[in-house]
Tab-separated table of C-alpha atoms in Angstrom:
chain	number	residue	atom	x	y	z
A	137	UNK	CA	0.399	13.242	-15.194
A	138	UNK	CA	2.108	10.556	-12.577
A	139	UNK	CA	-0.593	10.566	-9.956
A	140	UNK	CA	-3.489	8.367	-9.440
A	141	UNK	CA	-6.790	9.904	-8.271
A	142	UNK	CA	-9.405	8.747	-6.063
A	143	UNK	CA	-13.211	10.138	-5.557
A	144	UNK	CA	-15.075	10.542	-3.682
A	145	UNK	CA	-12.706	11.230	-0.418
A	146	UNK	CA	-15.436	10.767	1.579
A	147	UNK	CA	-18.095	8.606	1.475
A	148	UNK	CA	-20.867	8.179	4.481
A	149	UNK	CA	-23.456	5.413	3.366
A	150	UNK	CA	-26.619	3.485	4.892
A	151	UNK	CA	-26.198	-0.848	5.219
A	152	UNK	CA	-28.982	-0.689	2.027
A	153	UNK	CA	-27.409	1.844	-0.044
A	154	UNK	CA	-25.776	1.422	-3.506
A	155	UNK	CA	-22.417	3.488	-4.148
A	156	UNK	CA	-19.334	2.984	-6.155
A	157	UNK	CA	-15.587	4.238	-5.487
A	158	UNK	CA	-13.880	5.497	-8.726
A	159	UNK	CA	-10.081	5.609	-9.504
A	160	UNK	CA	-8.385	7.101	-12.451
A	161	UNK	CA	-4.902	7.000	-13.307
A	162	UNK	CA	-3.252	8.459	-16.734
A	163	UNK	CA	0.498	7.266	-16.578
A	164	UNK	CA	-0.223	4.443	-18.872
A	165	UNK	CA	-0.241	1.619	-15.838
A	166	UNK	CA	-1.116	-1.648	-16.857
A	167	UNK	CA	-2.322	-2.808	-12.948
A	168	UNK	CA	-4.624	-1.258	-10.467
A	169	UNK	CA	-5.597	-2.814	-7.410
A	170	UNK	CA	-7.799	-2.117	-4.714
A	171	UNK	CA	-6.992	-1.900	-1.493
A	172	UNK	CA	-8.734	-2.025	2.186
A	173	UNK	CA	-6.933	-0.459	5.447
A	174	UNK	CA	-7.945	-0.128	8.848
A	175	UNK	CA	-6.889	1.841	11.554
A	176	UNK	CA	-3.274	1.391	12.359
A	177	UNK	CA	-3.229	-1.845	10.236
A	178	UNK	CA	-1.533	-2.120	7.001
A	179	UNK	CA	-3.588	-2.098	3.394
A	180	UNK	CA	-5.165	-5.137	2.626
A	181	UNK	CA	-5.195	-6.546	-0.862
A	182	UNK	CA	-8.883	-7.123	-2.488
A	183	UNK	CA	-8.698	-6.689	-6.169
A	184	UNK	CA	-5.884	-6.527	-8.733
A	185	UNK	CA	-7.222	-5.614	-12.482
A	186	UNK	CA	-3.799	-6.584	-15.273
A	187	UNK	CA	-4.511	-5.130	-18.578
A	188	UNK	CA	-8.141	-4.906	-18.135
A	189	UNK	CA	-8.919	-8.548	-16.624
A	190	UNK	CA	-9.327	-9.097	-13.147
A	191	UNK	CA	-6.192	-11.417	-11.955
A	192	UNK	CA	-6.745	-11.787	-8.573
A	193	UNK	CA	-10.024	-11.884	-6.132
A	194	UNK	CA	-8.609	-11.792	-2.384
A	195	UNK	CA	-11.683	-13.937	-1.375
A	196	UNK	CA	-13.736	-10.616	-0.708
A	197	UNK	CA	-17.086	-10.568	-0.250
A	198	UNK	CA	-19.556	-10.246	-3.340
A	199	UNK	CA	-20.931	-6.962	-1.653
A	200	UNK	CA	-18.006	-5.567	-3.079
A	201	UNK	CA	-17.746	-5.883	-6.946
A	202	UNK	CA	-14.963	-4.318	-8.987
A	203	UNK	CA	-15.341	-2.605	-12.975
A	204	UNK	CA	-12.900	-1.827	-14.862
A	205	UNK	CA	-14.074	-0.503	-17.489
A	206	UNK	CA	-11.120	0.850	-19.838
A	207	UNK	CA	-7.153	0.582	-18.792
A	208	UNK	CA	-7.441	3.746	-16.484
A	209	UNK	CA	-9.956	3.731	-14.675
A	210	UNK	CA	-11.370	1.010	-11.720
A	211	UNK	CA	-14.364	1.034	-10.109
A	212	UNK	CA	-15.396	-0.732	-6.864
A	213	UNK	CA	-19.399	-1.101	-6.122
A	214	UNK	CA	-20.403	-1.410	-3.027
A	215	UNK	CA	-23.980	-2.913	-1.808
A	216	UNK	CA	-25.086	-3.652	1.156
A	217	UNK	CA	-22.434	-2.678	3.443
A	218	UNK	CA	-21.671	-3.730	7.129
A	219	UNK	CA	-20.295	-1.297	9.312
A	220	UNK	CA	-17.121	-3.215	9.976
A	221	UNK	CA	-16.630	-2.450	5.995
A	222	UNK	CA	-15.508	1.016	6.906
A	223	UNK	CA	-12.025	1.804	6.425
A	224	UNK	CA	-9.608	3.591	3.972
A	225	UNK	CA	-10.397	2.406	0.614
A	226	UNK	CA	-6.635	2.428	-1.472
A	227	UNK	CA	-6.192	2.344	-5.028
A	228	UNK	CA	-2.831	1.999	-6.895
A	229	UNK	CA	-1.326	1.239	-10.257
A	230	UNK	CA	1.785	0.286	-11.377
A	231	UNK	CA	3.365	-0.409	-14.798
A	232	UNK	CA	3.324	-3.885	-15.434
A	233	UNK	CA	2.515	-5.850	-11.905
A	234	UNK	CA	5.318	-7.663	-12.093
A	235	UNK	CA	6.436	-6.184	-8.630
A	236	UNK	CA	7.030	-2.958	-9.611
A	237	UNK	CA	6.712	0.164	-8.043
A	238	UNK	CA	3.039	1.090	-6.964
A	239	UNK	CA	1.388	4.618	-7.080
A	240	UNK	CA	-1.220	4.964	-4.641
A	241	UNK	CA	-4.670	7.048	-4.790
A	242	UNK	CA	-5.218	9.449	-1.782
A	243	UNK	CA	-8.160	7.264	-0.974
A	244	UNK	CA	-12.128	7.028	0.214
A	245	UNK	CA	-13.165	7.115	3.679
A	246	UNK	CA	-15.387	5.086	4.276
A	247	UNK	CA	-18.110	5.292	6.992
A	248	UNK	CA	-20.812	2.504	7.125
A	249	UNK	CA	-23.905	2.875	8.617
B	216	UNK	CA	-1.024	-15.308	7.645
B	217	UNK	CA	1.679	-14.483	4.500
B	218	UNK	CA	1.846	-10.783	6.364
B	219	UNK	CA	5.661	-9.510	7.167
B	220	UNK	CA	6.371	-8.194	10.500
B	221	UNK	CA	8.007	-4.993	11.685
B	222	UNK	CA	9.431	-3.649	14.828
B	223	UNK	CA	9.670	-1.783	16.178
B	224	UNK	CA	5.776	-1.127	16.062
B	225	UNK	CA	5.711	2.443	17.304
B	226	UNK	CA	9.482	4.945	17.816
B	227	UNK	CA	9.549	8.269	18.891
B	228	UNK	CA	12.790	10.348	18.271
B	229	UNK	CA	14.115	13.654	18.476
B	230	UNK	CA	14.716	16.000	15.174
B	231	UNK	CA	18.399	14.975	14.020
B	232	UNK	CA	18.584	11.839	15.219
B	233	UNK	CA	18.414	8.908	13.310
B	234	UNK	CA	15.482	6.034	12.961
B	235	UNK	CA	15.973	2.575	12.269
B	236	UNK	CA	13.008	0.254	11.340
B	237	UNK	CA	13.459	-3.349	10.790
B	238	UNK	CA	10.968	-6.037	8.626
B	239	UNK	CA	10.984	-9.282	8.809
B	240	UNK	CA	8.993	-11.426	5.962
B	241	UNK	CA	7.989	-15.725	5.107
B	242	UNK	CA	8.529	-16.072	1.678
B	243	UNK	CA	11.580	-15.836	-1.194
B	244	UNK	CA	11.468	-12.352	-2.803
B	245	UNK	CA	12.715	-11.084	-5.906
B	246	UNK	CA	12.442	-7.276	-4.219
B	247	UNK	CA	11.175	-5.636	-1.181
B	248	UNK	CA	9.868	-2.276	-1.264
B	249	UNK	CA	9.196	0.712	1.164
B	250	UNK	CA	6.671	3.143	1.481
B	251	UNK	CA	5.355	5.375	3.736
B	252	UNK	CA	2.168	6.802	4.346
B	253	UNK	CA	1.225	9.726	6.316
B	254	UNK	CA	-1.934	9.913	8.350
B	255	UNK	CA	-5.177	8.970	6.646
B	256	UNK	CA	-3.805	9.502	3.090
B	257	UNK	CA	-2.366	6.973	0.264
B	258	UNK	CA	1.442	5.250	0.472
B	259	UNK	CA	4.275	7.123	-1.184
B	260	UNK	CA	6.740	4.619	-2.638
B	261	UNK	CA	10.398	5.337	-0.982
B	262	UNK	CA	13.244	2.579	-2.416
B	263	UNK	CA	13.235	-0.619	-3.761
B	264	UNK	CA	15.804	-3.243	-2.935
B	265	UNK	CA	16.030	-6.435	-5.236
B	266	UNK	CA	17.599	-9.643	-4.083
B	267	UNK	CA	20.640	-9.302	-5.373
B	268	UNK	CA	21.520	-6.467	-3.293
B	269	UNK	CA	22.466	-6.258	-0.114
B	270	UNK	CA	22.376	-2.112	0.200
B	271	UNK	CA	20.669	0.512	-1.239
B	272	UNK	CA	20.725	4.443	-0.483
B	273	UNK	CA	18.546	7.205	-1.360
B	274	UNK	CA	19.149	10.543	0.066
B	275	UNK	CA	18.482	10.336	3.752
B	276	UNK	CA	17.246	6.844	3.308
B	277	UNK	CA	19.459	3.677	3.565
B	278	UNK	CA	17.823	0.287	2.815
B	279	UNK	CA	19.584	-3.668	3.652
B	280	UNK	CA	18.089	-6.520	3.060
B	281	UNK	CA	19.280	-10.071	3.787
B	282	UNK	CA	17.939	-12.823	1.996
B	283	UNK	CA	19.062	-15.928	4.268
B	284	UNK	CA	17.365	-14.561	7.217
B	285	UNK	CA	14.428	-13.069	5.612
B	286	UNK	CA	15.076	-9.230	6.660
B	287	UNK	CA	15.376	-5.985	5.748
B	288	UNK	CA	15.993	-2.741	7.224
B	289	UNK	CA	15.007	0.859	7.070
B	290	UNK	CA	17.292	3.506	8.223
B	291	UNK	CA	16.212	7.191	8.181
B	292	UNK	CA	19.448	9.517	9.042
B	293	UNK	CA	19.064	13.037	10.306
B	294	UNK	CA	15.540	13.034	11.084
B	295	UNK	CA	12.775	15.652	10.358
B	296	UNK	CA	9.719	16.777	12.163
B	297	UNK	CA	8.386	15.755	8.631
B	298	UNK	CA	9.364	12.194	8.557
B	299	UNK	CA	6.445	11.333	10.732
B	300	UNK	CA	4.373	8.903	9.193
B	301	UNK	CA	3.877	5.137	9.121
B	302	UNK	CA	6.782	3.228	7.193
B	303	UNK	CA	5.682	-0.126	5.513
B	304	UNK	CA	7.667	-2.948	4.004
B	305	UNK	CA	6.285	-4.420	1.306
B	306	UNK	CA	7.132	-8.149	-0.102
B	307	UNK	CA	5.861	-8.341	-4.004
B	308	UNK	CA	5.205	-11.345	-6.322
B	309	UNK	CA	3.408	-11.197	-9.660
B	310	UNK	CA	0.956	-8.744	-9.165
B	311	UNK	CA	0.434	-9.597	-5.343
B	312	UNK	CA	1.776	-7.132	-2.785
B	313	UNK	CA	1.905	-8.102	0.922
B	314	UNK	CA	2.736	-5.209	3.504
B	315	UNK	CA	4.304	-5.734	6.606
B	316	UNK	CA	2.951	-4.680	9.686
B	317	UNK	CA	4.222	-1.163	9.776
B	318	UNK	CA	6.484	1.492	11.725
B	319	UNK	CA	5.023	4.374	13.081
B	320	UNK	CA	7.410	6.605	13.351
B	321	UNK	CA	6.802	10.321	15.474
B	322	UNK	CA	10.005	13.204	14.877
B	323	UNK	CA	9.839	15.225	17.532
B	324	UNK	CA	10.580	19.073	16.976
């Protein structure tokens, strides 16, 4: 299995709604990260989990809290969203994290309300 | 901002021909990497170039990159209505990625 997966692939949600964004990958990857994109922009780094401990926080906003709860899968909650939070949500993984090659999810589109 | 740049930001060519995108980044490397990503959907990893090399090739794709001035380049040959998408460098260092500002790149049929 060398893909990552992403669900849900679309996700429409209220400013006082409580959701979460799950990513699974099974190739054995020792770093996932999470990733923000807007339009025509290029991703944004948020999150990067290395063997099960979070190892970097891109300054993002507590509204958005990342779980990960075993080596292949990542969650990111969301509460209390702003509308300028929607975008492409982006998972990857790659083996080690020591700038390696990253796999990417398909990712969750994200609509704010 | 750490963020690489590319140009040009948007090319349009004709099936057969051959596209050139060219990224520009701040900081020393150990590799640069490209992907693409086609519309609305995750990046595909294409080639990655470490710092000891000055050229890479894969298939259609040829990759330079040259350290003292901090650049690298993208060349697609022979073109395909299917190689439109957005092309991203990609500058990596211990577990932090930074992408470039991206190519979009249209093949016209």
């Amino acid at each position: 299995d060398t893909e990552v997966t992403q669900t849900p692939k679309h996700l429409v949600m209220g400013m006082t709604n409580k959701k979460s964004l799950k990513c699974e990958q099974h190739m054995g990857h020792r770093a996932m990260y999470w990733y923000k994109q807007k339009a025509k922009k290029p991703p944004e780094l948020m999150f990067v989990y290395s063997y099960e401990k979070l190892s970097i926080n891109e300054s993002v906003p507590s509204r958005f809290s990342p779980e990960c709860p075993n080596s292949s899968l990542l969650n990111l909650h969301l509460h209390a969203l702003q509308p300028e939070d929607s975008a492409l949500y982006l998972c990857a993984s790659c083996p080690s994290g020591q700038e390696d090659e990253q796999f990417f999810g398909p990712g969750t589109r994200l609509t704010v309300l | 901002s750490q963020q690489g740049e590319e140009d040009p930001q948007a090319l349009s060519i004709q099936e057969g021909e051959n596209a050139t995108m060219n990224c520009s980044y701040k900081t020393s490397i150990n590799n640069l990497q490209w992907y693409r990503q086609n519309s609305g959907r995750g990046l595909v990893h294409l080639i990655l170039i470490r710092s000891n090399e000055r050229e890479k090739h894969s298939g259609r794709l040829r990759v330079t990159l040259d350290t003292s001035k901090k650049s690298s380049s993208l060349l697609i040959t022979a073109s395909r209505a299917a190689d439109t998408a957005s092309y991203f460098c990609a500058t990596g260092r211990v577990y932090k990625y930074i992408f470039g500002t991206g190519t979009r790149l249209k093949v016209l049929a």
